[in-house]
Every structure is written in C-alpha cells, then in structure tokens.
Short mmCIF file of C-alpha atoms in Angstrom, two decimals:
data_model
loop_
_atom_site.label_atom_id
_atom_site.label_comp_id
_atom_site.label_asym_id
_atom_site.label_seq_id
_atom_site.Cartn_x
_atom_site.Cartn_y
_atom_site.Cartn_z
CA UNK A 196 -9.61 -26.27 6.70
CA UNK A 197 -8.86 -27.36 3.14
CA UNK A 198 -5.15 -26.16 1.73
CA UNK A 199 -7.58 -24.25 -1.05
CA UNK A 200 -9.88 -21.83 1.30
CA UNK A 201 -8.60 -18.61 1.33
CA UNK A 202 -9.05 -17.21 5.26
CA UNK A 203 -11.81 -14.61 4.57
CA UNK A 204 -13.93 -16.56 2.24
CA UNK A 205 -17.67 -15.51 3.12
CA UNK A 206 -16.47 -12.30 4.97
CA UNK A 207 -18.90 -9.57 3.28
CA UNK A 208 -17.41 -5.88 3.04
CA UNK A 209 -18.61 -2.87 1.39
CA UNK A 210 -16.07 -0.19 0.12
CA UNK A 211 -17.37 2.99 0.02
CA UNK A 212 -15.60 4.12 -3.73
CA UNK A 213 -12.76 6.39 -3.25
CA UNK A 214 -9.09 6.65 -4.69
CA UNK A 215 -6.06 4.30 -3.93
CA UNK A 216 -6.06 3.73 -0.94
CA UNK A 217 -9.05 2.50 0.39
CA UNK A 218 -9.74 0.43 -2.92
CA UNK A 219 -6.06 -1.26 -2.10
CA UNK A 220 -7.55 -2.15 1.15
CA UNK A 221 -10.20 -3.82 -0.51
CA UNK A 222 -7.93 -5.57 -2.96
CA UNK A 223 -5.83 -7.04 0.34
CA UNK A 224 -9.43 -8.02 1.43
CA UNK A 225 -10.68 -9.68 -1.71
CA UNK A 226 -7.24 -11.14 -2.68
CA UNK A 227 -7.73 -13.68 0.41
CA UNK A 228 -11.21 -14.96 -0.41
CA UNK A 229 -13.18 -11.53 1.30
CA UNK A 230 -16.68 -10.68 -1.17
CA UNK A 231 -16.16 -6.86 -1.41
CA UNK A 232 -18.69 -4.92 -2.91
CA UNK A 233 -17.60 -0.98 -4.24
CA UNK A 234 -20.31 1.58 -3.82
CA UNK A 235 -20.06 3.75 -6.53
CA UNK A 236 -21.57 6.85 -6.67
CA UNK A 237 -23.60 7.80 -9.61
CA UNK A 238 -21.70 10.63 -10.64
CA UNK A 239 -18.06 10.59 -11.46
CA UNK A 240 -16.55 12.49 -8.79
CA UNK A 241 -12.93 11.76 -9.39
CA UNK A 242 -10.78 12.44 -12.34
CA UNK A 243 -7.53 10.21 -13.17
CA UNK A 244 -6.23 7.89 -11.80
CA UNK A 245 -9.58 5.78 -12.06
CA UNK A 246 -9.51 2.87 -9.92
CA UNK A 247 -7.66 0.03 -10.99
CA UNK A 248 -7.68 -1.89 -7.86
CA UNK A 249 -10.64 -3.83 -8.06
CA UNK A 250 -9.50 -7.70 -8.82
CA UNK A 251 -12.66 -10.04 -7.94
CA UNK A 252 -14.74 -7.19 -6.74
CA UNK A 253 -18.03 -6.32 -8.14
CA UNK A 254 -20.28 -2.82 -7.65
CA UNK A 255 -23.37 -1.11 -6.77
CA UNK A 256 -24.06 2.54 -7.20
CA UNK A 257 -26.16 4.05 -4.37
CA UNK A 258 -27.57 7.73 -3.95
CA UNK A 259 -27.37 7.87 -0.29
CA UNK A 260 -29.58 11.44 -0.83
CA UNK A 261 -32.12 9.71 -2.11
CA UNK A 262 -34.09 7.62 0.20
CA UNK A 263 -35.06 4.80 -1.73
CA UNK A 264 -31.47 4.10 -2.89
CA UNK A 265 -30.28 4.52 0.81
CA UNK A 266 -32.75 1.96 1.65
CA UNK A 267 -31.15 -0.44 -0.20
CA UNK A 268 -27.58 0.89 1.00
CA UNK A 269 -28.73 -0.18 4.39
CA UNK A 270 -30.23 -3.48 3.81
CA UNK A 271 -26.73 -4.28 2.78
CA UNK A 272 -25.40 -2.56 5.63
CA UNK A 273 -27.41 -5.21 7.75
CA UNK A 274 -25.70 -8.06 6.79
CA UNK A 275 -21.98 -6.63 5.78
CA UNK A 276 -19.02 -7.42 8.09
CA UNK A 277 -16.96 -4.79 7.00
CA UNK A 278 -17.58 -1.10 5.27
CA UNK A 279 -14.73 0.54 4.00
CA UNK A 280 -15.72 4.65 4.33
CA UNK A 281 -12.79 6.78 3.14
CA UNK A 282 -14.78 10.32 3.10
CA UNK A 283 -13.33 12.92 5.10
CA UNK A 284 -14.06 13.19 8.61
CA UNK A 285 -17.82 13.73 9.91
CA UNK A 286 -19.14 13.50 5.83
CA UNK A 287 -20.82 10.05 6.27
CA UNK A 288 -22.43 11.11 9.79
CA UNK A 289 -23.99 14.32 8.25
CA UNK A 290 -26.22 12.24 5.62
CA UNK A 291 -26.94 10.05 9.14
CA UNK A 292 -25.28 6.78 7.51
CA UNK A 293 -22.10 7.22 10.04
CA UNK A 294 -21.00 4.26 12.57
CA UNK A 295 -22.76 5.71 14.87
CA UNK A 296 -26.07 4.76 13.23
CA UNK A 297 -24.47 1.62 11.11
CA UNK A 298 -23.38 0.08 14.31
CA UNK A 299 -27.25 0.25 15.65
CA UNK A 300 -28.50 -0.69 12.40
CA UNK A 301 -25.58 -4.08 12.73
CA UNK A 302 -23.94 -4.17 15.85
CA UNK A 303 -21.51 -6.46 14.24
CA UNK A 304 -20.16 -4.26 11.65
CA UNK A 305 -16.86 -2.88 11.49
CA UNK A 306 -16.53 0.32 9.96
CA UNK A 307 -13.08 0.96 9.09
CA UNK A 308 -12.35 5.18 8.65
CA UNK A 309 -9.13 5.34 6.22
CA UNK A 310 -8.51 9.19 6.28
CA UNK A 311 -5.44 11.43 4.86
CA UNK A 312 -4.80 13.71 7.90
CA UNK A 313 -5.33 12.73 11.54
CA UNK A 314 -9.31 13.49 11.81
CA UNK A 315 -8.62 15.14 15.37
CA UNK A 316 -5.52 17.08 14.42
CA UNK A 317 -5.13 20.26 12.33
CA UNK A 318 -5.28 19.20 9.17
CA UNK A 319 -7.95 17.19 9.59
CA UNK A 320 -10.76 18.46 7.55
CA UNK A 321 -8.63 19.72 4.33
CA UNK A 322 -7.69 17.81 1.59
CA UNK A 323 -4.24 16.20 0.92
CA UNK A 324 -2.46 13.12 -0.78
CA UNK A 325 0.50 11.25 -0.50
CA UNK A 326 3.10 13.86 -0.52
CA UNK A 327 1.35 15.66 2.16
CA UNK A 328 0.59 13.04 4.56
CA UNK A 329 4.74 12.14 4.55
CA UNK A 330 5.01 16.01 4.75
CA UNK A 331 3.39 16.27 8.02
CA UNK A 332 4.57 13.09 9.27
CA UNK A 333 8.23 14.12 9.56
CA UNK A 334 8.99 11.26 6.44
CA UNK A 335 9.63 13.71 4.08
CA UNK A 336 12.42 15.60 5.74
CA UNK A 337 14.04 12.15 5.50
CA UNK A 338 14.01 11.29 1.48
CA UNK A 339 16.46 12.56 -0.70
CA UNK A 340 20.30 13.63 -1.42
CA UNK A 341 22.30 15.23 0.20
CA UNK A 342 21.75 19.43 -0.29
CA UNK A 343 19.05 18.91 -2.34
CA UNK A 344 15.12 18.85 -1.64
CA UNK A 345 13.56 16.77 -0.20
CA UNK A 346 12.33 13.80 -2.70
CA UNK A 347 8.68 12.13 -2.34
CA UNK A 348 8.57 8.40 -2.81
CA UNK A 349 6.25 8.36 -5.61
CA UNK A 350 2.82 7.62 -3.41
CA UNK A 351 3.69 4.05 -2.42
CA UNK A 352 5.00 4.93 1.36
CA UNK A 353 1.71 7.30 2.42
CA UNK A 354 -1.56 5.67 0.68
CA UNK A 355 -0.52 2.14 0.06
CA UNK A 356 1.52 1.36 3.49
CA UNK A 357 0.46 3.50 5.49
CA UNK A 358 -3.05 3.86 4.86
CA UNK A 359 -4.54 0.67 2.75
CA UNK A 360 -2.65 -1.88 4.29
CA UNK A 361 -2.68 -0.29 8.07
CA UNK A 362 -6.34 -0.03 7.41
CA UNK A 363 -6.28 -3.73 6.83
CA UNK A 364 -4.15 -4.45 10.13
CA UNK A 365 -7.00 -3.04 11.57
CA UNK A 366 -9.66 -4.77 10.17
CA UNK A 367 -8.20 -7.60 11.13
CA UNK A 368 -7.57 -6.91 14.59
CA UNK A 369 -11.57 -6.34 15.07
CA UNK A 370 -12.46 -8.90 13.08
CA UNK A 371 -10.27 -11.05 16.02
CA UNK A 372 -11.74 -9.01 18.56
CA UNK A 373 -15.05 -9.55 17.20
CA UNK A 374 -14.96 -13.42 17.44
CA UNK A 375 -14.42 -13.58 21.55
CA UNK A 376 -17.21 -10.78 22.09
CA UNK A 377 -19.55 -10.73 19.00
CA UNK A 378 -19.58 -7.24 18.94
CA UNK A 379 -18.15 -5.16 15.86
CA UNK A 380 -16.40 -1.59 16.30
CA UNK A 381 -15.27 1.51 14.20
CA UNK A 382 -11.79 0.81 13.21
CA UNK A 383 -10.13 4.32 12.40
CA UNK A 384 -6.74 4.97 10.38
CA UNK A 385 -5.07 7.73 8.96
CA UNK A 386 -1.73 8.11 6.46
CA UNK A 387 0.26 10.56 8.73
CA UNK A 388 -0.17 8.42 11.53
CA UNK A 389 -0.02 4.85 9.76
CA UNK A 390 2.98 6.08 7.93
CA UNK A 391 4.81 7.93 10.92
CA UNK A 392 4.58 4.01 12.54
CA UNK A 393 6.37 2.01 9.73
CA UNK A 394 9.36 5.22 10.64
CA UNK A 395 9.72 3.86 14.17
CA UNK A 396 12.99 2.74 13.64
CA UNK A 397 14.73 5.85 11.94
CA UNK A 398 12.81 8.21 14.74
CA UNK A 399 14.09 6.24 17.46
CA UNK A 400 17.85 6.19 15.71
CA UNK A 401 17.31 10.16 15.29
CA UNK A 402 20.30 12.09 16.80
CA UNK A 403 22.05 8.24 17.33
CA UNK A 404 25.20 7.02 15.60
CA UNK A 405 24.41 6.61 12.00
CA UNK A 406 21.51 9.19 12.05
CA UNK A 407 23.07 12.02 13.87
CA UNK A 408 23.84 14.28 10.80
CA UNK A 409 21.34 15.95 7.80
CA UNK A 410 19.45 14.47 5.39
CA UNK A 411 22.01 12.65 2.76
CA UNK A 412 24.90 12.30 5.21
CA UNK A 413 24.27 9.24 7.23
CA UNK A 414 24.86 5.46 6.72
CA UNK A 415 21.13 5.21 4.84
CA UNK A 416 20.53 7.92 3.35
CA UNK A 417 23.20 8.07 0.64
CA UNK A 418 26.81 8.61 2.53
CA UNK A 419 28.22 5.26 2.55
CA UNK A 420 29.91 3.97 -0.14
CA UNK A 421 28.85 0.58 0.50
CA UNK A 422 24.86 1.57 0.47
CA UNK A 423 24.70 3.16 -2.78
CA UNK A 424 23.05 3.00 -6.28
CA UNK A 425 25.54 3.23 -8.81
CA UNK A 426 25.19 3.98 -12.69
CA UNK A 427 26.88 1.38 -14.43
CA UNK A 428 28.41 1.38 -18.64
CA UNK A 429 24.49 1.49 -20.07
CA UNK A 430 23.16 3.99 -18.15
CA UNK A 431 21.54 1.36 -15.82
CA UNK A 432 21.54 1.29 -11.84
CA UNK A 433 22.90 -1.37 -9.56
CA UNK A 434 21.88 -1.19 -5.84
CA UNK A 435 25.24 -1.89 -3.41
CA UNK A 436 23.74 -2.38 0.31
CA UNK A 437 27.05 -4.63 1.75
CA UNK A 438 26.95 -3.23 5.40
CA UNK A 439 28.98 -5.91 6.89
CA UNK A 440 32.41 -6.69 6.74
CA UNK A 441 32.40 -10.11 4.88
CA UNK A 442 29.82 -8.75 2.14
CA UNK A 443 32.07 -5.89 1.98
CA UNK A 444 34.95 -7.51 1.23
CA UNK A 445 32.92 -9.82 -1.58
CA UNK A 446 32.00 -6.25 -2.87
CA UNK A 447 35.57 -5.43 -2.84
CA UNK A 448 36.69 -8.57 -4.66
CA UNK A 449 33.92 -8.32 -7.34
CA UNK A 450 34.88 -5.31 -8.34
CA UNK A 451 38.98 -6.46 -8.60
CA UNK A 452 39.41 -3.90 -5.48
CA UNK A 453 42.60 -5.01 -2.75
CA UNK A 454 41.10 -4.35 0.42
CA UNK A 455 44.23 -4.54 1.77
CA UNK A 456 44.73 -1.30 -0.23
CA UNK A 457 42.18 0.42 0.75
CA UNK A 458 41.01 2.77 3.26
CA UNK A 459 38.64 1.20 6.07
CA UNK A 460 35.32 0.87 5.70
CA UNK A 461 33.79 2.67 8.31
CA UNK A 462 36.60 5.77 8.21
CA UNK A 463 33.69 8.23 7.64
CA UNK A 464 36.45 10.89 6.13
CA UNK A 465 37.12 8.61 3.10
CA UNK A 466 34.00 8.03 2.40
CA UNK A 467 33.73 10.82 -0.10
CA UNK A 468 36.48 9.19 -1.84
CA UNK A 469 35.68 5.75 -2.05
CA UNK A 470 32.02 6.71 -3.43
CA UNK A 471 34.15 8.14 -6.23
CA UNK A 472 36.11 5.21 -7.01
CA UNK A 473 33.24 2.65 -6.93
CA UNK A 474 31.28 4.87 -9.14
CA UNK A 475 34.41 4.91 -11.52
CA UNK A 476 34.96 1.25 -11.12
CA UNK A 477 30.64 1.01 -11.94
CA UNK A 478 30.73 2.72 -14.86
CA UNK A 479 33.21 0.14 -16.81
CA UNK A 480 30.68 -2.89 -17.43
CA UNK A 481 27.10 -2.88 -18.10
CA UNK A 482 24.17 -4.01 -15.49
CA UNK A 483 24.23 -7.46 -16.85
CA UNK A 484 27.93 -7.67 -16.64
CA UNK A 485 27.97 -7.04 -13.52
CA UNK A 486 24.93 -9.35 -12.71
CA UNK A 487 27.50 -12.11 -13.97
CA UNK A 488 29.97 -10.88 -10.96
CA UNK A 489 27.51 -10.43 -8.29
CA UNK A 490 23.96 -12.22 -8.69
CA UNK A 491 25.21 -15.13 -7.39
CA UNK A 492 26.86 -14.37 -4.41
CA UNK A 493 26.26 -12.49 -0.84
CA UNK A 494 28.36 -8.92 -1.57
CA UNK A 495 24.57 -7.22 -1.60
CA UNK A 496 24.49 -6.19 -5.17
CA UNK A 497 21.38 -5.88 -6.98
CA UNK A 498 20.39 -4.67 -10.63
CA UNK A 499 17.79 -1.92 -10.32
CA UNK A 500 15.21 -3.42 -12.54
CA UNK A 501 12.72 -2.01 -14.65
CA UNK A 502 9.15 -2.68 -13.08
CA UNK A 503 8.38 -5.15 -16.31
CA UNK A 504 11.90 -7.27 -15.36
CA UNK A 505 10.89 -8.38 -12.17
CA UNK A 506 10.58 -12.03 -11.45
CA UNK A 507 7.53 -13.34 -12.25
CA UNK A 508 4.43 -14.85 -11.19
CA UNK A 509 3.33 -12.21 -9.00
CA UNK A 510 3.09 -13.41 -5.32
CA UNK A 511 0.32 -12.42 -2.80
CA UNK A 512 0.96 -10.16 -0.16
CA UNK A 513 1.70 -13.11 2.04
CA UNK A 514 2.05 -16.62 1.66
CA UNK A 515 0.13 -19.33 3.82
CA UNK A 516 0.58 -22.80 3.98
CA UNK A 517 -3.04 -23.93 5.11
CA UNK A 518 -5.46 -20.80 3.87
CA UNK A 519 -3.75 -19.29 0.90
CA UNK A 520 -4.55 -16.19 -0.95
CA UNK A 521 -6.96 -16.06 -3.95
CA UNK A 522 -4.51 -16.24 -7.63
CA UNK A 523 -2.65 -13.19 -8.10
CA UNK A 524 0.16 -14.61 -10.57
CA UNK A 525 -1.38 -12.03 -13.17
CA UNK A 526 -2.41 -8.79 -12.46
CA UNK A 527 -3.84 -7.01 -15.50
CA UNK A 528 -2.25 -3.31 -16.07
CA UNK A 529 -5.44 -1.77 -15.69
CA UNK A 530 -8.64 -4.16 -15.05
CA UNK A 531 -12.07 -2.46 -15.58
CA UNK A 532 -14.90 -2.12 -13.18
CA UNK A 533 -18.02 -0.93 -14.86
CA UNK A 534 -20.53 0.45 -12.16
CA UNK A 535 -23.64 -2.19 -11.41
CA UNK A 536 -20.80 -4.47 -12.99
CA UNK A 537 -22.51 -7.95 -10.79
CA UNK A 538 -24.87 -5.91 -8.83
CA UNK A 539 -27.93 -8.35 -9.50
CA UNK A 540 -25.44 -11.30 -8.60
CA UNK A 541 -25.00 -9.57 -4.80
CA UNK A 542 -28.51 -8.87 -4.25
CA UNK A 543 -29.08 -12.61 -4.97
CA UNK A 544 -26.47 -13.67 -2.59
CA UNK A 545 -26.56 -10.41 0.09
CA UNK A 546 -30.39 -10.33 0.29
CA UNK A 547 -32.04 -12.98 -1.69
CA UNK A 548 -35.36 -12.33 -0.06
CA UNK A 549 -35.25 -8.88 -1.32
CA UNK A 550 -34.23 -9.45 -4.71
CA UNK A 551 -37.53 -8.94 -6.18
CA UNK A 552 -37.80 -5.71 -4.14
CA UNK A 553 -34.85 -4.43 -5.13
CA UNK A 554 -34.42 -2.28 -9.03
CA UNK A 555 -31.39 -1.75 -10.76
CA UNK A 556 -31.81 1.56 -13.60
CA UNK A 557 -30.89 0.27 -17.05
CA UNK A 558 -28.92 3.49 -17.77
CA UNK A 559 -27.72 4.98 -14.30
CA UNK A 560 -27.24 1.15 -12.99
CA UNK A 561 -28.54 3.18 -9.19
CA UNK A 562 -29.83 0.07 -7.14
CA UNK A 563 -32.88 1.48 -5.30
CA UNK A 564 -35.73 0.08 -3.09
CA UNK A 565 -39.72 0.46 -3.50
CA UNK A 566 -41.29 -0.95 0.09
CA UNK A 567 -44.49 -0.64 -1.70
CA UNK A 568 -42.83 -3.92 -3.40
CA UNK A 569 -42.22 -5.48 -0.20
#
C-alpha cells in the first residue's frame, strides 16, 4: 500500500444528520480516507450548536416520508458500507428503514446505532446529553472538589469518547469481522455505557487505597499536593502531576523547596499543609516564569494553556506509518456544510447509472427518485 492511502479510502458511509456525536464519528471516518455522506433532513430540526464536524464530507437531504425521496435513500443504502443512525431507539424501524430491513436490502451493511441512554435500560427512550449520560453512568459522582457539586466535564467525556469514537471502535471491529465472513451487522453503542468503559480503572480502584475516601479526597481527585493545578502571579494555572519520588523531588527543587525539610510525601495528614505552601510558593512568578523552571525537565509541571496556545499543526487522531490519516494540520473554527452541498457529485460516483433518474430541488436541494425515469 502506498505511504499516501489513507486505510478507509473507498469505504462508503452514510450519516444519518444528528448533533455531535455521531457527526464526530463521521469526522474519525472521513479523516482516514472514508467517503461519508450526511443525510440531512429538509427541515431544520436542531437549534445551536449546528454541526461543525463535517471536514471532507458532503450531503444529501432525504424525506424518508415521502416515497420517492426514500427511494433514492435506499438506492444509496444498496451500495453504502456503513450508515451512521443516531435517532432514538425503534425511530428508524417505525418509518420501516431500520437494520432490520437495511440489512435485507444490503446484507453487507453495517448499521452503527450511537444512542444517549442504554436503548434496553430505563432511560432509554427519553432524551438526554452529555451531562446526563455521565450522570447515570456513575462518572459524575466522580468530577469535582472536594464538598462541592459535582462538576461536568464540559461534553468532551460523554458524546465525543464515549459515544463518537466508541461508535467508531465498533465500526471497525465489523468492518474486520466483515472481511473473514462477508456479512455486515448492526453495530450498537450508547454514551452511558461507552463512557462507564473508559472508567474501568477508577471503578475497579473504588473502595482501594487511593480511592477509598469521597469525591475530592483521594490521590486524583484533588488531595495530593503533588497532583494539583495551581494559580500562579498572573492569574494563570500550572498543572503539578509528580507522583513519584524522583519527579517529586525535581518539583521540590524547582520550586527552591529542601526536601530534607519537609514533611513526606505520602504522610496523608500534611497534605493539607503542603497544598498550602505550594500554592504560596505558585503564586510568586508568572506561568511563563515558571515554564523557564520546569518545561524542560521531568518534575511533571505543565502550563494550563489556553485552547489557541497549544502546539500546532493539529495531529490526527492517530498516527500511521504506512496508511496515514487524511490532512488535519488546520481545522477551521467552524467549517460550513450547506445541505445538497456535492450531492450531484455522489450520485455520479454512488449510482452513476441512476444519475439521470435521480432530481435534486433547486430550492429544498431534497434528492428524490421518479421510476417512471428509469
């Protein structure tokens, strides 16, 4: 394979439109060479955030109540590898376009469910976002300080990792499964669940040494002094995460402490204390003073940075040596979509021999199909 194909070049998904998530799973997709398509709708259902995730993707919009638009849905249905439905449970299989009739229609098809709520579970038919998901997951009771409410992590930990890019392990996974039998499946993910996973390791600590005590008193969740964020002279934040005891004692020494002097580092009672004194000791230089102490050596200091500081180019998800990712060293703030933006260019290279079947409304941009043209 030539160092310049990307690993899911000519892989052909549709991505039923929806909010973050499931358009981040298409990103992931399209990102490494995968021709998504977004179904849009041709009403607005959904007020801000608009998507924003839609690098190298192009769109359709399809009435799927209207037969001669869902004609055309399933034409492309025929030949997709991949459809992205994020609707609530049982909403595609009442208008009779569910796997259950896809997977007829194209045996090979994946169809990849990405739902909020466990479908089967309680909460499965009402609606919910980010917060929620961690809320019923046990997450939340995790996040935040000490006596204080719990703190959601903006919506990065529920719809992003636990939803769009579990949704993509999945994909994956059938798309292996699908080269040693030929047959596709219905690949089904939820945020509770997909998020409850990436916490396997704090569950299984729960109750342990160094997560036996409430939220805000154990090693990483804000009681050591040596796993802290600390303001520094500007009103800036610099992460401290020097766990062992030769990063520790570079801490120590960058900050013109005498470990000899001072209490031990895991004496859990003077913990309280020495938080105090390295937030003291913080607040005397600015973040870039202390980036001149610390940035180039290992005592696990780190300026919080401002999302525009970051080191730049932008870097795929993942790097590969042989079958690298499409260019992501600039992501625009907020790229535009337009719906029907390259429709006619995917009914050329979907279903050339229906092109001339196929109509595309000036105004509404809905993609239908007449058989009478046939």
């Amino acid at each position: 394979m030539a160092a310049t194909t990307p690993p899911l070049k000519g892989l052909k998904v549709l991505e039923l439109g929806g909010l973050a998530p499931s358009p981040f799973a298409g990103l992931i997709l399209a990102d490494y060479g995968a021709d998504v398509v977004r179904v849009d709708r041709p009403i607005t259902p959904f007020g801000p955030p608009r998507d924003t995730l839609c690098r190298r993707k192009r769109s359709i919009v399809i009435d799927l109540k209207r037969d001669t638009s869902r004609r055309a849905f399933i034409e492309l249905v025929k030949i997709a590898d991949v459809l992205i439905d994020p609707c609530r449970p049982g909403v595609m299989s009442r208008l009779g376009l569910g796997p259950e009739t896809l997977r007829q229609i194209n045996p090979r098809l994946i169809y990849a469910h990405l739902h909020g709520f466990r479908p089967d579970g309680m909460y499965g038919a009402r609606a919910g976002h980010d917060i929620n998901y961690l809320a019923v997951s046990g997450i939340l009771s995790l996040l935040g300080r000490k006596d204080e409410k719990p703190a959601p992590a903006c919506n990065i930990l529920g719809d992003f990792a636990g939803g769009g890019l579990v949704c993509v392990a999945g994909i994956l996974m059938a798309l292996l499964h699908r080269q040693l039998t030929g047959e596709g499946q219905v690949v089904t993910a939820n945020m509770v669940d997909g998020s409850a996973y990436l916490a396997t390791f704090p569950r299984q600590h729960l109750g342990h040494m160094n997560m036996d005590k409430p939220r805000g008193e154990n090693l990483l969740d804000g009681a050591a002094p040596f796993y802290e964020v600390y303001e520094t002279k500007d009103r800036r934040f610099v992460a401290v995460g020097a766990q062992e005891p030769q990063f520790y004692s570079l801490l120590l020494r960058g900050l013109g402490l005498d470990e000899e002097n001072m209490p031990k580092q895991w004496d859990r009672e003077k913990w309280p204390e020495m938080k105090t004194l390295l937030a003291e000791v913080f607040r005397r230089r600015t973040m870039e003073e202390w980036r001149v102490v610390f940035d180039h050596t290992d005592a696990c200091v780190s300026p919080v940075l401002e999302m525009g500081e970051t080191e730049r180019p932008y870097r795929p998800l993942v790097e590969m040596s042989e079958s690298p990712s499409l260019n992501v060293d600039v992501q625009e703030d907020f790229p535009e979509l337009k719906k029907g933006e390259g429709c006619q260019e995917v009914l050329r290279e979907w279903v050339p021999g229906l092109e001339q079947a196929m109509d595309v409304d000036d105004t509404s941009k809905l993609l239908t199909l007449g058989l009478a043209k046939l």
